CSV table of C-alpha atoms and ligand atoms in Angstrom, one decimal:
chain,number,residue,atom,x,y,z
D,1,MET,CA,36.8,13.8,35.9
D,2,THR,CA,39.1,12.7,33.3
D,3,PRO,CA,40.9,9.3,33.5
D,4,PRO,CA,44.1,8.9,31.7
D,5,SER,CA,42.6,7.4,28.8
D,6,LEU,CA,41.2,10.5,27.7
D,7,PRO,CA,43.9,13.5,27.4
D,8,PRO,CA,42.9,16.6,29.1
D,9,THR,CA,43.5,18.6,26.0
D,10,VAL,CA,40.7,16.5,24.5
D,11,ALA,CA,38.3,16.4,27.4
D,12,ALA,CA,38.5,20.2,27.6
D,13,HIS,CA,36.9,20.4,23.9
D,14,VAL,CA,34.0,17.6,24.7
D,15,PRO,CA,30.4,19.6,24.5
D,16,THR,CA,28.1,18.2,27.0
D,17,GLY,CA,25.1,19.9,26.7
D,18,VAL,CA,22.0,20.0,24.0
D,19,LEU,CA,23.1,21.8,20.9
D,20,ILE,CA,19.8,23.7,19.6
D,21,ASP,CA,19.8,26.2,17.0
D,22,GLY,CA,24.0,26.8,17.0
D,23,ALA,CA,24.0,26.9,20.7
D,24,TRP,CA,24.9,24.3,23.3
D,25,ARG,CA,23.0,24.8,26.6
D,26,PRO,CA,22.0,22.8,29.7
D,27,ALA,CA,18.8,20.1,29.3
D,28,SER,CA,15.5,22.0,30.0
D,29,THR,CA,15.2,18.8,32.6
D,30,GLY,CA,17.8,20.3,34.6
D,31,ARG,CA,19.3,16.7,34.7
D,32,THR,CA,22.6,15.0,33.8
D,33,PHE,CA,23.4,11.7,33.1
D,34,GLU,CA,27.0,9.8,33.5
D,35,VAL,CA,29.0,8.6,30.7
D,36,ALA,CA,31.7,6.0,32.2
D,37,ASP,CA,34.7,4.2,30.7
D,38,PRO,CA,33.9,0.6,30.2
D,39,ALA,CA,37.2,-0.7,31.0
D,40,THR,CA,37.8,1.0,34.1
D,41,THR,CA,34.0,1.8,35.0
D,42,GLU,CA,35.3,5.3,35.9
D,43,VAL,CA,33.0,8.2,34.8
D,44,LEU,CA,34.0,10.3,32.2
D,45,PHE,CA,31.8,13.2,32.0
D,46,ASP,CA,27.9,14.2,33.0
D,47,VAL,CA,26.2,14.7,30.3
D,48,ALA,CA,22.9,17.0,29.6
D,49,ASP,CA,19.9,14.6,29.8
D,50,GLY,CA,17.6,16.0,27.2
D,51,GLY,CA,13.9,16.0,27.6
D,52,GLU,CA,10.5,16.5,25.6
D,53,GLN,CA,11.0,20.3,25.4
D,54,ASP,CA,14.6,19.8,24.2
D,55,ALA,CA,13.4,17.6,21.2
D,56,LEU,CA,10.8,20.0,20.3
D,57,ASP,CA,13.2,22.9,20.5
D,58,ALA,CA,15.7,21.1,18.1
D,59,LEU,CA,13.1,20.4,15.6
D,60,THR,CA,11.7,23.7,15.7
D,61,ALA,CA,15.2,24.7,15.1
D,62,ALA,CA,15.8,22.2,12.2
D,63,ASP,CA,12.5,23.0,10.7
D,64,GLY,CA,13.2,26.9,10.6
D,65,ALA,CA,16.6,26.3,9.1
D,66,PHE,CA,15.0,24.1,6.4
D,67,PRO,CA,14.0,26.6,3.6
D,68,GLU,CA,17.5,28.3,3.7
D,69,TRP,CA,19.6,25.1,3.7
D,70,ARG,CA,17.5,23.1,0.9
D,71,ALA,CA,18.0,26.4,-1.1
D,72,THR,CA,21.8,26.4,-0.7
D,73,ALA,CA,23.8,25.8,-3.9
D,74,PRO,CA,24.9,22.3,-3.8
D,75,ARG,CA,28.4,23.3,-4.2
D,76,VAL,CA,28.0,24.9,-0.8
D,77,ARG,CA,26.7,22.0,0.8
D,78,ALA,CA,29.9,19.9,-1.0
D,79,GLU,CA,32.5,22.5,0.5
D,80,LEU,CA,30.8,22.5,3.9
D,81,LEU,CA,31.2,18.6,4.3
D,82,ARG,CA,34.6,18.7,2.7
D,83,ALA,CA,35.8,21.1,5.5
D,84,VAL,CA,34.5,18.8,8.0
D,85,PHE,CA,36.1,15.9,6.5
D,86,GLU,CA,39.5,17.9,6.4
D,87,THR,CA,38.7,18.8,10.2
D,88,ILE,CA,37.9,15.2,11.5
D,89,THR,CA,41.0,13.8,9.6
D,90,ALA,CA,43.2,16.4,10.9
D,91,ARG,CA,42.1,15.8,14.4
D,92,THR,CA,42.0,12.0,14.2
D,93,GLU,CA,44.2,11.5,17.4
D,94,ASP,CA,41.6,13.2,19.5
D,95,ILE,CA,38.5,11.9,18.1
D,96,ALA,CA,40.2,8.1,18.4
D,97,ALA,CA,41.2,8.8,22.0
D,98,LEU,CA,37.5,10.0,22.7
D,99,VAL,CA,36.2,6.8,20.9
D,100,THR,CA,38.2,4.6,22.9
D,101,ALA,CA,37.6,6.3,26.4
D,102,GLU,CA,33.8,6.2,26.1
D,103,GLY,CA,33.5,2.9,23.8
D,104,GLY,CA,36.5,0.8,24.9
D,105,LYS,CA,37.7,-0.1,21.5
D,106,PRO,CA,41.6,-0.5,21.1
D,107,LEU,CA,43.2,2.8,19.7
D,108,ALA,CA,44.3,1.5,16.5
D,109,GLU,CA,40.6,0.3,15.9
D,110,SER,CA,39.4,3.8,17.0
D,111,ARG,CA,41.6,5.5,14.2
D,112,ALA,CA,40.2,3.1,11.6
D,113,GLU,CA,36.7,4.1,12.6
D,114,VAL,CA,37.6,7.9,12.4
D,115,ALA,CA,39.2,7.0,9.0
D,116,TYR,CA,36.1,5.4,8.0
D,117,GLY,CA,33.5,8.4,9.5
D,118,ALA,CA,35.3,10.6,7.7
D,119,ASP,CA,35.2,8.6,4.3
D,120,TYR,CA,31.3,9.1,4.7
D,121,VAL,CA,31.8,12.8,4.9
D,122,ARG,CA,34.2,13.1,1.9
D,123,TRP,CA,32.0,10.6,-0.1
D,124,TYR,CA,28.8,12.8,0.5
D,125,SER,CA,30.7,15.9,-0.1
D,126,GLU,CA,31.5,14.4,-3.5
D,127,GLN,CA,27.8,13.1,-4.1
D,128,ALA,CA,26.3,16.3,-3.0
D,129,VAL,CA,26.9,17.8,-6.5
D,130,ARG,CA,25.4,14.6,-8.3
D,131,PHE,CA,21.9,14.1,-7.7
D,132,GLU,CA,20.5,11.9,-10.7
D,133,GLY,CA,17.3,13.3,-12.2
D,134,LEU,CA,15.5,12.4,-15.4
D,135,ALA,CA,14.3,14.3,-18.4
D,136,ARG,CA,12.7,12.3,-21.5
D,137,ARG,CA,9.7,12.4,-24.1
D,138,ALA,CA,6.8,10.3,-22.7
D,139,PRO,CA,6.2,7.2,-24.5
D,140,SER,CA,2.8,8.5,-25.7
D,141,GLY,CA,4.5,11.3,-27.4
D,142,ALA,CA,2.3,13.8,-25.8
D,143,ASN,CA,4.3,15.5,-23.5
D,144,HIS,CA,7.8,15.8,-21.6
D,145,GLN,CA,8.7,14.2,-18.5
D,146,LEU,CA,10.9,15.8,-15.9
D,147,VAL,CA,12.0,13.9,-12.8
D,148,LEU,CA,13.7,16.3,-10.1
D,149,ARG,CA,15.1,15.8,-6.6
D,150,ARG,CA,14.4,17.4,-3.2
D,151,PRO,CA,15.1,16.7,0.4
D,152,VAL,CA,12.5,15.2,2.4
D,153,GLY,CA,12.9,17.7,5.1
D,154,PRO,CA,13.8,17.6,8.9
D,155,ALA,CA,15.4,14.1,9.6
D,156,LEU,CA,15.6,12.7,13.1
D,157,LEU,CA,18.8,10.5,13.3
D,158,ILE,CA,19.2,7.8,16.0
D,159,THR,CA,22.6,6.3,16.4
D,160,PRO,CA,24.0,3.3,18.2
D,161,TRP,CA,26.9,3.3,20.8
D,162,ASN,CA,29.1,0.9,18.8
D,163,PHE,CA,30.5,3.1,16.3
D,164,PRO,CA,30.2,6.8,17.7
D,165,ILE,CA,31.6,8.6,14.9
D,166,ALA,CA,31.0,6.5,11.8
D,167,MET,CA,27.4,5.7,12.5
D,168,ILE,CA,26.6,9.6,12.8
D,169,ALA,CA,28.8,10.3,10.1
D,170,ARG,CA,26.8,7.9,7.5
D,171,LYS,CA,23.5,9.5,8.4
D,172,VAL,CA,24.5,13.4,8.6
D,173,ALA,CA,26.6,13.5,5.7
D,174,PRO,CA,24.0,12.3,3.2
D,175,ALA,CA,21.2,14.2,5.0
D,176,LEU,CA,23.3,17.5,4.8
D,177,ALA,CA,24.5,16.8,1.4
D,178,ALA,CA,20.7,16.2,0.1
D,179,GLY,CA,19.5,19.4,1.7
D,180,CYS,CA,17.9,18.0,4.8
D,181,THR,CA,18.3,19.5,8.1
D,182,VAL,CA,18.7,17.2,11.3
D,183,VAL,CA,18.0,16.4,14.9
D,184,ILE,CA,20.6,14.0,16.3
D,185,LYS,CA,19.9,11.7,19.3
D,186,PRO,CA,23.3,10.0,20.0
D,187,ALA,CA,23.5,6.6,22.1
D,188,GLN,CA,23.1,7.1,25.6
D,189,LEU,CA,26.5,4.9,26.3
D,190,THR,CA,28.7,7.0,23.7
D,191,PRO,CA,27.4,10.5,23.2
D,192,LEU,CA,30.5,12.3,23.6
D,193,THR,CA,32.3,11.4,20.1
D,194,THR,CA,28.9,12.9,18.4
D,195,ALA,CA,28.9,15.9,20.4
D,196,TYR,CA,32.6,16.8,19.4
D,197,VAL,CA,31.9,16.3,15.9
D,198,ALA,CA,28.4,18.1,16.1
D,199,GLU,CA,30.6,21.0,17.1
D,200,ILE,CA,33.0,20.6,14.3
D,201,ILE,CA,29.9,21.2,12.0
D,202,ARG,CA,28.4,23.7,14.0
D,203,GLU,CA,31.7,25.7,13.8
D,204,GLU,CA,31.7,25.3,10.1
D,205,LEU,CA,28.1,26.5,9.4
D,206,GLU,CA,28.5,29.5,11.9
D,207,GLY,CA,32.0,30.3,9.9
D,208,ARG,CA,30.3,30.5,6.6
D,209,GLY,CA,27.3,32.0,7.8
D,210,LEU,CA,25.0,29.3,6.9
D,211,PRO,CA,21.7,28.7,9.1
D,212,THR,CA,22.7,27.4,12.6
D,213,GLY,CA,19.5,25.2,13.0
D,214,VAL,CA,20.8,22.8,10.4
D,215,VAL,CA,22.6,20.4,13.0
D,216,ASN,CA,20.8,19.8,16.5
D,217,VAL,CA,22.0,17.5,19.2
D,218,VAL,CA,19.7,16.1,22.1
D,219,PRO,CA,21.5,13.5,24.4
D,220,SER,CA,19.1,11.7,26.5
D,221,ALA,CA,19.1,9.0,29.1
D,222,SER,CA,15.7,7.9,27.6
D,223,ALA,CA,15.4,7.9,23.8
D,224,ARG,CA,11.6,7.3,23.9
D,225,THR,CA,11.4,10.7,25.5
D,226,ILE,CA,13.2,12.4,22.4
D,227,SER,CA,11.6,10.0,19.7
D,228,GLY,CA,8.1,10.0,21.3
D,229,PRO,CA,7.2,13.7,20.8
D,230,LEU,CA,9.2,14.2,17.2
D,231,LEU,CA,7.5,11.2,15.4
D,232,ALA,CA,4.3,12.4,16.5
D,233,ASP,CA,5.1,16.1,15.1
D,234,PRO,CA,4.3,16.6,11.4
D,235,ARG,CA,7.3,18.7,10.9
D,236,LEU,CA,9.4,15.6,11.0
D,237,ARG,CA,9.7,14.2,7.4
D,238,LYS,CA,12.2,11.4,8.2
D,239,LEU,CA,13.7,8.8,10.6
D,240,SER,CA,17.0,7.2,10.3
D,241,PHE,CA,17.8,4.6,12.9
D,242,THR,CA,20.3,2.2,13.7
D,243,GLY,CA,19.9,-0.5,16.8
D,244,SER,CA,18.0,-3.6,17.6
D,245,THR,CA,15.3,-5.1,15.6
D,246,GLU,CA,13.0,-4.8,18.4
D,247,VAL,CA,13.5,-1.1,18.8
D,248,GLY,CA,13.5,-0.7,15.2
D,249,ALA,CA,9.8,-2.3,14.7
D,250,ALA,CA,8.6,0.0,17.7
D,251,LEU,CA,9.8,3.0,15.9
D,252,LEU,CA,8.4,2.0,12.7
D,253,LYS,CA,5.0,1.5,14.1
D,254,ALA,CA,5.5,5.0,15.8
D,255,SER,CA,6.5,6.5,12.1
D,256,ALA,CA,3.4,5.0,10.7
D,257,ASP,CA,0.8,7.8,11.7
D,258,ASN,CA,2.8,10.6,9.6
D,259,ILE,CA,3.6,8.3,7.1
D,260,LEU,CA,7.5,8.9,7.8
D,261,ARG,CA,10.3,8.1,5.5
D,262,THR,CA,12.2,5.6,7.3
D,263,SER,CA,15.8,4.0,7.2
D,264,MET,CA,16.2,1.0,9.6
D,265,GLU,CA,19.9,-0.6,9.8
D,266,LEU,CA,19.1,-3.2,12.5
D,267,GLY,CA,20.1,-6.5,14.1
D,268,GLY,CA,22.2,-9.2,12.3
D,269,ASN,CA,23.3,-13.0,12.8
D,270,ALA,CA,25.9,-13.2,10.0
D,271,PRO,CA,27.0,-16.8,8.8
D,272,PHE,CA,30.6,-17.2,8.5
D,273,LEU,CA,30.9,-20.2,5.7
D,274,VAL,CA,33.9,-22.0,5.3
D,275,PHE,CA,34.1,-24.2,2.6
D,276,GLU,CA,36.0,-27.4,1.9
D,277,ASP,CA,38.2,-25.7,-0.7
D,278,ALA,CA,38.7,-22.6,1.1
D,279,ASP,CA,42.2,-21.2,1.8
D,280,ILE,CA,42.0,-22.0,5.6
D,281,PRO,CA,45.0,-19.7,6.9
D,282,ALA,CA,42.9,-16.8,4.9
D,283,ALA,CA,39.7,-18.0,6.6
D,284,VAL,CA,41.2,-17.9,9.9
D,285,GLN,CA,42.5,-14.3,9.3
D,286,GLY,CA,39.2,-13.3,7.9
D,287,ALA,CA,37.3,-14.9,10.8
D,288,VAL,CA,39.2,-12.7,13.4
D,289,GLN,CA,38.4,-9.5,11.5
D,290,ALA,CA,34.8,-10.7,11.2
D,291,LYS,CA,34.4,-11.6,14.6
D,292,MET,CA,36.7,-9.5,16.8
D,293,ARG,CA,36.2,-5.9,15.3
D,294,ASN,CA,35.4,-3.9,18.6
D,295,ALA,CA,35.2,-7.1,20.6
D,296,GLY,CA,32.3,-8.6,18.5
D,297,GLN,CA,30.2,-5.7,19.3
D,298,THR,CA,29.0,-5.0,15.5
D,299,CYS,CA,25.9,-5.7,13.9
D,300,VAL,CA,28.1,-6.9,11.0
D,301,ALA,CA,29.9,-9.3,13.7
D,302,ALA,CA,30.3,-13.2,12.3
D,303,ASN,CA,27.9,-14.5,14.8
D,304,ARG,CA,27.9,-18.2,13.4
D,305,PHE,CA,30.9,-20.2,12.0
D,306,LEU,CA,29.5,-22.6,9.7
D,307,VAL,CA,32.4,-25.1,8.4
D,308,HIS,CA,32.4,-28.0,6.0
D,309,ALA,CA,33.2,-30.9,8.4
D,310,SER,CA,36.4,-31.9,6.0
D,311,VAL,CA,38.0,-28.6,7.2
D,312,ALA,CA,36.5,-28.0,10.6
D,313,GLU,CA,39.6,-29.2,12.8
D,314,GLU,CA,41.9,-27.1,11.0
D,315,PHE,CA,39.9,-24.0,10.7
D,316,THR,CA,38.8,-24.1,14.6
D,317,ALA,CA,42.5,-24.9,15.6
D,318,GLY,CA,43.7,-22.0,13.4
D,319,LEU,CA,41.3,-19.9,14.9
D,320,THR,CA,42.2,-20.9,18.9
D,321,GLU,CA,45.5,-20.1,17.7
D,322,ALA,CA,44.9,-16.8,16.4
D,323,PHE,CA,42.3,-15.7,19.7
D,324,ASP,CA,45.2,-16.9,22.0
D,325,ARG,CA,47.4,-14.2,20.5
D,326,LEU,CA,45.1,-11.5,21.0
D,327,VAL,CA,45.8,-9.2,24.0
D,328,VAL,CA,42.7,-8.2,26.2
D,329,GLY,CA,43.2,-4.8,27.6
D,330,HIS,CA,42.2,-0.9,28.1
D,331,GLY,CA,42.1,0.2,24.6
D,332,ALA,CA,44.2,3.0,25.4
D,333,ASP,CA,47.1,0.5,26.3
D,334,GLU,CA,50.0,0.0,23.8
D,335,GLY,CA,49.7,-3.6,22.4
D,336,THR,CA,45.6,-4.2,23.4
D,337,THR,CA,43.7,-5.8,20.7
D,338,VAL,CA,40.6,-6.5,22.4
D,339,GLY,CA,38.9,-3.8,24.6
D,340,PRO,CA,35.9,-4.4,27.1
D,341,LEU,CA,32.2,-5.1,26.3
D,342,ILE,CA,29.8,-1.8,26.6
D,343,GLU,CA,28.3,-2.6,29.8
D,344,SER,CA,27.9,-5.1,32.8
D,345,SER,CA,24.8,-6.5,31.3
D,346,ALA,CA,26.4,-7.1,28.1
D,347,VAL,CA,29.0,-9.6,29.8
D,348,ASP,CA,26.3,-11.1,31.6
D,349,ARG,CA,24.5,-12.0,28.5
D,350,VAL,CA,27.8,-13.3,26.7
D,351,GLU,CA,28.2,-15.5,29.9
D,352,GLU,CA,24.9,-16.5,29.8
D,353,VAL,CA,24.8,-18.0,26.2
D,354,VAL,CA,28.0,-19.7,26.5
D,355,ALA,CA,27.3,-21.4,29.8
D,356,GLU,CA,23.8,-22.7,28.0
D,357,ALA,CA,26.0,-24.1,25.2
D,358,VAL,CA,28.6,-25.6,27.2
D,359,ASP,CA,25.6,-27.4,29.3
D,360,ALA,CA,24.5,-28.5,26.1
D,361,GLY,CA,27.6,-30.3,25.0
D,362,ALA,CA,29.6,-27.5,23.4
D,363,ARG,CA,33.4,-27.8,23.9
D,364,VAL,CA,35.5,-24.6,24.9
D,365,ARG,CA,38.6,-24.3,22.9
D,366,ILE,CA,39.7,-21.1,24.5
D,367,GLY,CA,38.1,-18.5,26.8
D,368,GLY,CA,34.6,-19.2,28.0
D,369,ASP,CA,35.3,-16.7,31.0
D,370,ARG,CA,35.8,-13.3,32.3
D,371,PRO,CA,39.3,-12.2,32.9
D,372,ASP,CA,40.2,-11.3,36.4
D,373,ARG,CA,40.3,-7.2,36.1
D,374,PRO,CA,38.1,-4.6,36.8
D,375,GLY,CA,35.7,-3.3,33.9
D,376,TYR,CA,33.2,-5.1,31.6
D,377,PHE,CA,35.7,-7.7,29.9
D,378,TYR,CA,35.1,-11.2,28.4
D,379,ALA,CA,37.9,-13.6,27.1
D,380,PRO,CA,37.9,-14.1,23.1
D,381,THR,CA,36.1,-17.6,23.0
D,382,VAL,CA,35.9,-20.3,20.5
D,383,LEU,CA,33.4,-23.2,20.8
D,384,ASP,CA,33.0,-26.3,18.9
D,385,ARG,CA,30.7,-29.1,19.0
D,386,VAL,CA,27.8,-26.5,19.1
D,387,SER,CA,24.0,-27.5,18.0
D,388,ALA,CA,22.5,-24.8,15.6
D,389,ASP,CA,19.5,-24.8,17.8
D,390,LEU,CA,21.4,-23.0,20.6
D,391,ARG,CA,21.2,-19.1,21.7
D,392,VAL,CA,24.7,-18.6,21.0
D,393,ILE,CA,23.8,-19.5,17.4
D,394,THR,CA,20.4,-18.5,17.0
D,395,GLU,CA,20.7,-14.8,18.3
D,396,GLU,CA,23.2,-12.0,17.8
D,397,THR,CA,25.8,-12.6,20.8
D,398,PHE,CA,27.5,-9.2,20.4
D,399,GLY,CA,30.7,-10.3,22.3
D,400,PRO,CA,34.0,-12.2,21.4
D,401,VAL,CA,32.5,-15.6,20.9
D,402,ALA,CA,32.8,-17.9,18.1
D,403,PRO,CA,30.9,-21.1,17.6
D,404,VAL,CA,31.7,-23.5,15.3
D,405,VAL,CA,29.0,-25.6,13.7
D,406,THR,CA,29.8,-28.3,10.7
D,407,PHE,CA,28.1,-28.8,7.7
D,408,GLY,CA,28.3,-31.5,4.8
D,409,SER,CA,27.1,-29.9,1.7
D,410,GLU,CA,26.9,-26.3,0.1
D,411,ASP,CA,23.2,-26.9,0.3
D,412,GLU,CA,23.2,-27.7,4.0
D,413,GLY,CA,25.4,-24.8,4.4
D,414,VAL,CA,23.2,-22.6,2.7
D,415,ALA,CA,20.1,-23.9,4.7
D,416,LEU,CA,22.0,-23.3,8.1
D,417,ALA,CA,22.8,-19.6,6.9
D,418,ASN,CA,19.3,-18.8,6.2
D,419,SER,CA,17.7,-20.2,9.0
D,420,THR,CA,17.2,-17.2,10.8
D,421,PRO,CA,15.1,-13.9,10.6
D,422,PHE,CA,18.0,-11.7,9.8
D,423,GLY,CA,19.9,-11.0,6.7
D,424,LEU,CA,22.5,-8.3,7.1
D,425,VAL,CA,25.7,-9.7,6.0
D,426,ALA,CA,27.3,-13.1,5.0
D,427,TYR,CA,30.8,-14.2,4.8
D,428,ALA,CA,32.0,-17.1,2.6
D,429,TYR,CA,35.5,-18.5,2.3
D,430,THR,CA,35.6,-20.5,-0.9
D,431,ARG,CA,38.1,-20.7,-4.2
D,432,ASP,CA,35.5,-21.7,-6.4
D,433,ILE,CA,33.9,-18.4,-7.9
D,434,ALA,CA,31.2,-20.1,-9.4
D,435,ARG,CA,30.3,-21.2,-5.8
D,436,ALA,CA,30.6,-17.5,-4.6
D,437,LEU,CA,28.3,-16.4,-7.3
D,438,ARG,CA,25.5,-19.0,-6.5
D,439,LEU,CA,26.1,-17.9,-2.7
D,440,ALA,CA,25.3,-14.2,-3.9
D,441,GLU,CA,21.8,-15.4,-5.2
D,442,SER,CA,21.0,-18.3,-2.5
D,443,VAL,CA,22.0,-16.8,0.8
D,444,ASP,CA,19.4,-14.1,2.3
D,445,THR,CA,21.7,-11.1,2.6
D,446,GLY,CA,22.0,-7.6,2.0
D,447,MET,CA,26.1,-7.8,1.8
D,448,LEU,CA,28.1,-10.6,1.2
D,449,GLY,CA,31.9,-11.0,1.9
D,450,VAL,CA,33.8,-13.3,-0.5
D,451,ASN,CA,37.1,-14.2,1.1
D,452,ARG,CA,36.9,-11.1,3.0
D,453,GLY,CA,36.2,-10.5,6.6
D,454,LEU,CA,35.3,-6.7,6.3
D,455,VAL,CA,32.5,-5.2,3.9
D,456,SER,CA,31.9,-2.0,5.2
D,457,ASP,CA,32.9,0.9,2.6
D,458,ALA,CA,31.6,4.4,2.8
D,459,SER,CA,31.2,4.3,-1.1
D,460,ALA,CA,29.1,1.0,-0.9
D,461,PRO,CA,25.4,0.4,0.2
D,462,PHE,CA,25.2,-0.8,3.5
D,463,GLY,CA,22.0,-2.3,4.9
D,464,GLY,CA,20.3,-5.8,5.1
D,465,VAL,CA,16.8,-7.9,4.2
D,466,LYS,CA,14.2,-9.5,6.1
D,467,SER,CA,14.7,-8.3,10.0
D,468,SER,CA,17.9,-6.7,9.3
D,469,GLY,CA,16.2,-3.8,8.0
D,470,LEU,CA,15.3,-1.3,5.3
D,471,GLY,CA,17.1,1.1,3.0
D,472,ARG,CA,20.8,1.5,2.5
D,473,GLU,CA,23.5,4.0,4.1
D,474,GLY,CA,26.7,4.6,2.2
D,475,GLY,CA,27.1,4.6,-1.5
D,476,GLU,CA,24.9,6.1,-4.3
D,477,ALA,CA,22.2,4.9,-2.4
D,478,GLY,CA,22.5,6.5,0.9
D,479,ILE,CA,21.5,9.9,-0.5
D,480,GLU,CA,18.4,8.5,-2.0
D,481,GLU,CA,17.0,8.0,1.8
D,482,TYR,CA,17.0,12.0,2.1
D,483,LEU,CA,15.6,12.7,-1.2
D,484,ASP,CA,11.7,12.7,-2.8
D,485,SER,CA,11.1,12.5,-6.4
D,486,VAL,CA,8.9,15.1,-8.1
D,487,TYR,CA,7.9,14.2,-11.4
D,488,VAL,CA,6.9,17.3,-13.7
D,489,ALA,CA,4.8,16.4,-16.8
D,490,ILE,CA,5.4,19.2,-19.5
T,501,SSN,O1,27.5,-2.1,13.8
T,501,SSN,C1,27.2,-1.6,12.8
T,501,SSN,C2,27.9,-1.0,11.7
T,501,SSN,C3,29.3,-1.4,11.4
T,501,SSN,C4,30.1,-1.2,10.2
T,501,SSN,O2,29.8,0.1,9.6
T,501,SSN,O3,30.9,-2.0,9.7
């Protein structure tokens, strides 16, 4: 069934099987699972529910293709990725419609995500020919040292539902550029965009006579059914995962037996600090961007607004007015600026943490309820008088809720910012550059936005510290995750 949000011309080109060694086929289980539009709850597609046999077949294909793929000239890999970038960019409208249909985000955001995802592919097409090695005389003078780089091997890429093109692009592009082959396990809730992009890569591989097993895709309703046998198989050499800290920790344990290389992009609890010297209208604008991208469902979403007491009312009133101007609706409707949450349980959770805050004395400045319409919506919400020990502050809300907590000094603000096991991103608004540099030293974070509500950039190292993960995606660092060093003493 194709709802109006997904043009039939796009729907006709979405593969719904498993992709193994260059061919789409039904799952070996004979089962399918449903993918629905979160704005209407209508079912879009039945997708192959891959099982253990599909996972192992995909790894066999990736392992079989690896020797030939790693031996291709870097320029060949670069040109393949460049062609994929061009095709994704040319098909922006189709892919954006798909992102909106399965994930709910407004079309303008989906277009931005397509450009962001394509940018990873372009960046790694450029990096594919620029691996850094080393040649030098040993300090003893007795010999020379060469350090060569080579791909780690077949990689399992497990992606989340909230950015179905950007998250796969930033894993698959550096993997392919490095010479690795891959098995992709897309998110159960949004597997369609990944399948569409994988088909673009498959066509390019086939058209250039390159090994067809380089990219394999196994959708499944059970992530563990796919990851379990693959992590236990010594042919797999690398795991890259984006998702919750809880699942990431379990995957790290499962990766230990085969000593896998791992990259983990996990949960966050981003503080958004507004100091007394901040440009408040700019801070409000940045806050809307940092909070409301994908209706608050991003790992880099500002989760806690920590505001100096002297500017708290001006900031909170400005944020309330800005939220009042947002338009909640179906992402494909003209004018929508906030789409639905991904599923019913996500709305239940947001409702629960807001109710807990209100019971504890928080004040609802705007929102605080579900709009009266079908689909998984929650109203953009601003809360103030919030105590810092409530779940709306201590846990990642993953919804359109902005709780405001006040502080009295820079030290107190930093202490509040650091009072979490997470450290993915932080945002700070201040006119004082010395303070901004102090924050870069004192806030526990992998990324810091200074007077900016968005840090994501294909050419920059994205990743966190503490329970927010291991490794970096994007930039020069991203390809390192897929490369080993070989030191040669001559
Ligand atoms: O949700 C995680 C990734 C978001 C981003 O790359 O900006």
